[in-house]
């Protein structure tokens, strides 16, 4: 699973003979991935906004690739790659305003949190803050680009205007 922490224009080149089906998270919608494909075919470069979630199953589809960034980006692009190894179904977040399911697999579930308030995180996983601030159980304060391991269930508080992406893992 990949999360674009700070967006920009990128190019991803696969080594000859390797490929992996890339699945964008639900928040990308249906039109954006079509636009990415068209731009990739026409000019080779695509614009990935912060908060984009991408899923690439490498276990069944090993891939060797190189990601390059455009020199025209104002700031460095930051992407987080997480190798997910849960083997049992991941715990699920309760359905509530501002909590949207991005993608699921056998052993993980990735969400987008974009509303102020507290969210009960029922298990362990990885949390990335894309915008604003979030507060973990025990009062650890996280801001833009922070990525931490969530090691136990608890309340995660998201500040107004923040966007956070937690991925919960099965055991």
Short mmCIF file of N, CA, C and O in Angstrom, two decimals, residues 5-6 13 18 20 49-50 55 69 77 82 106 118 139 142 144 152 158-159 161 163:
data_model
loop_
_atom_site.label_atom_id
_atom_site.label_comp_id
_atom_site.label_asym_id
_atom_site.label_seq_id
_atom_site.Cartn_x
_atom_site.Cartn_y
_atom_site.Cartn_z
N UNK A 5 2.06 11.39 0.71
CA UNK A 5 2.02 12.30 1.85
C UNK A 5 2.10 13.75 1.37
O UNK A 5 1.38 14.61 1.83
N UNK A 6 3.00 14.03 0.43
CA UNK A 6 3.10 15.36 -0.19
C UNK A 6 3.09 15.11 -1.69
O UNK A 6 3.96 14.43 -2.22
N UNK A 13 8.32 3.97 -13.59
CA UNK A 13 8.72 3.09 -14.69
C UNK A 13 8.96 1.69 -14.16
O UNK A 13 9.73 1.50 -13.21
N UNK A 18 7.98 -6.83 -15.84
CA UNK A 18 7.32 -6.87 -14.54
C UNK A 18 6.16 -5.90 -14.54
O UNK A 18 6.22 -4.84 -15.15
N UNK A 20 2.40 -4.83 -12.08
CA UNK A 20 1.56 -5.05 -10.92
C UNK A 20 0.29 -4.23 -11.11
O UNK A 20 0.37 -3.04 -11.40
N UNK A 49 -1.98 13.95 -6.11
CA UNK A 49 -2.22 14.84 -4.98
C UNK A 49 -1.95 14.16 -3.64
O UNK A 49 -2.01 12.93 -3.53
N UNK A 50 -1.64 14.96 -2.64
CA UNK A 50 -1.46 14.44 -1.28
C UNK A 50 -2.71 13.71 -0.85
O UNK A 50 -3.83 14.12 -1.17
N UNK A 55 -2.93 0.87 -4.11
CA UNK A 55 -2.76 -0.50 -3.68
C UNK A 55 -2.10 -1.28 -4.81
O UNK A 55 -2.58 -1.28 -5.93
N UNK A 69 10.64 11.98 -9.81
CA UNK A 69 9.83 13.19 -9.60
C UNK A 69 10.28 14.26 -10.58
O UNK A 69 11.43 14.31 -10.98
N UNK A 77 8.41 15.51 -3.29
CA UNK A 77 7.27 14.60 -3.20
C UNK A 77 7.61 13.60 -2.09
O UNK A 77 8.74 13.15 -1.99
N UNK A 82 4.04 0.89 2.46
CA UNK A 82 3.88 0.01 3.60
C UNK A 82 3.65 -1.40 3.10
O UNK A 82 2.74 -1.64 2.31
N UNK A 106 -7.20 -9.05 2.02
CA UNK A 106 -7.44 -10.13 2.98
C UNK A 106 -7.07 -9.71 4.40
O UNK A 106 -7.80 -9.96 5.33
N UNK A 118 -13.45 12.19 17.52
CA UNK A 118 -12.74 11.01 17.98
C UNK A 118 -13.20 9.79 17.21
O UNK A 118 -14.38 9.65 16.89
N UNK A 139 -1.90 10.95 24.18
CA UNK A 139 -1.61 12.34 23.86
C UNK A 139 -0.41 12.56 22.95
O UNK A 139 0.17 13.64 22.95
N UNK A 142 0.46 14.36 16.37
CA UNK A 142 1.05 14.11 15.05
C UNK A 142 0.65 15.22 14.10
O UNK A 142 -0.46 15.73 14.17
N UNK A 144 1.58 17.01 9.82
CA UNK A 144 1.83 16.70 8.41
C UNK A 144 3.00 15.75 8.19
O UNK A 144 4.12 16.03 8.62
N UNK A 152 -2.05 -0.43 19.75
CA UNK A 152 -3.14 -0.97 20.57
C UNK A 152 -4.43 -0.22 20.22
O UNK A 152 -4.40 0.88 19.72
N UNK A 158 -9.01 13.49 15.64
CA UNK A 158 -8.62 14.21 14.43
C UNK A 158 -9.07 15.66 14.59
O UNK A 158 -10.23 15.92 14.89
N UNK A 159 -8.14 16.59 14.41
CA UNK A 159 -8.45 18.02 14.54
C UNK A 159 -9.23 18.50 13.31
O UNK A 159 -9.17 17.90 12.25
N UNK A 161 -10.17 20.11 9.97
CA UNK A 161 -9.39 20.35 8.76
C UNK A 161 -8.28 19.34 8.51
O UNK A 161 -7.57 19.43 7.52
N UNK A 163 -6.56 15.56 7.71
CA UNK A 163 -6.81 14.33 6.95
C UNK A 163 -5.77 13.33 7.42
O UNK A 163 -4.57 13.62 7.40
#
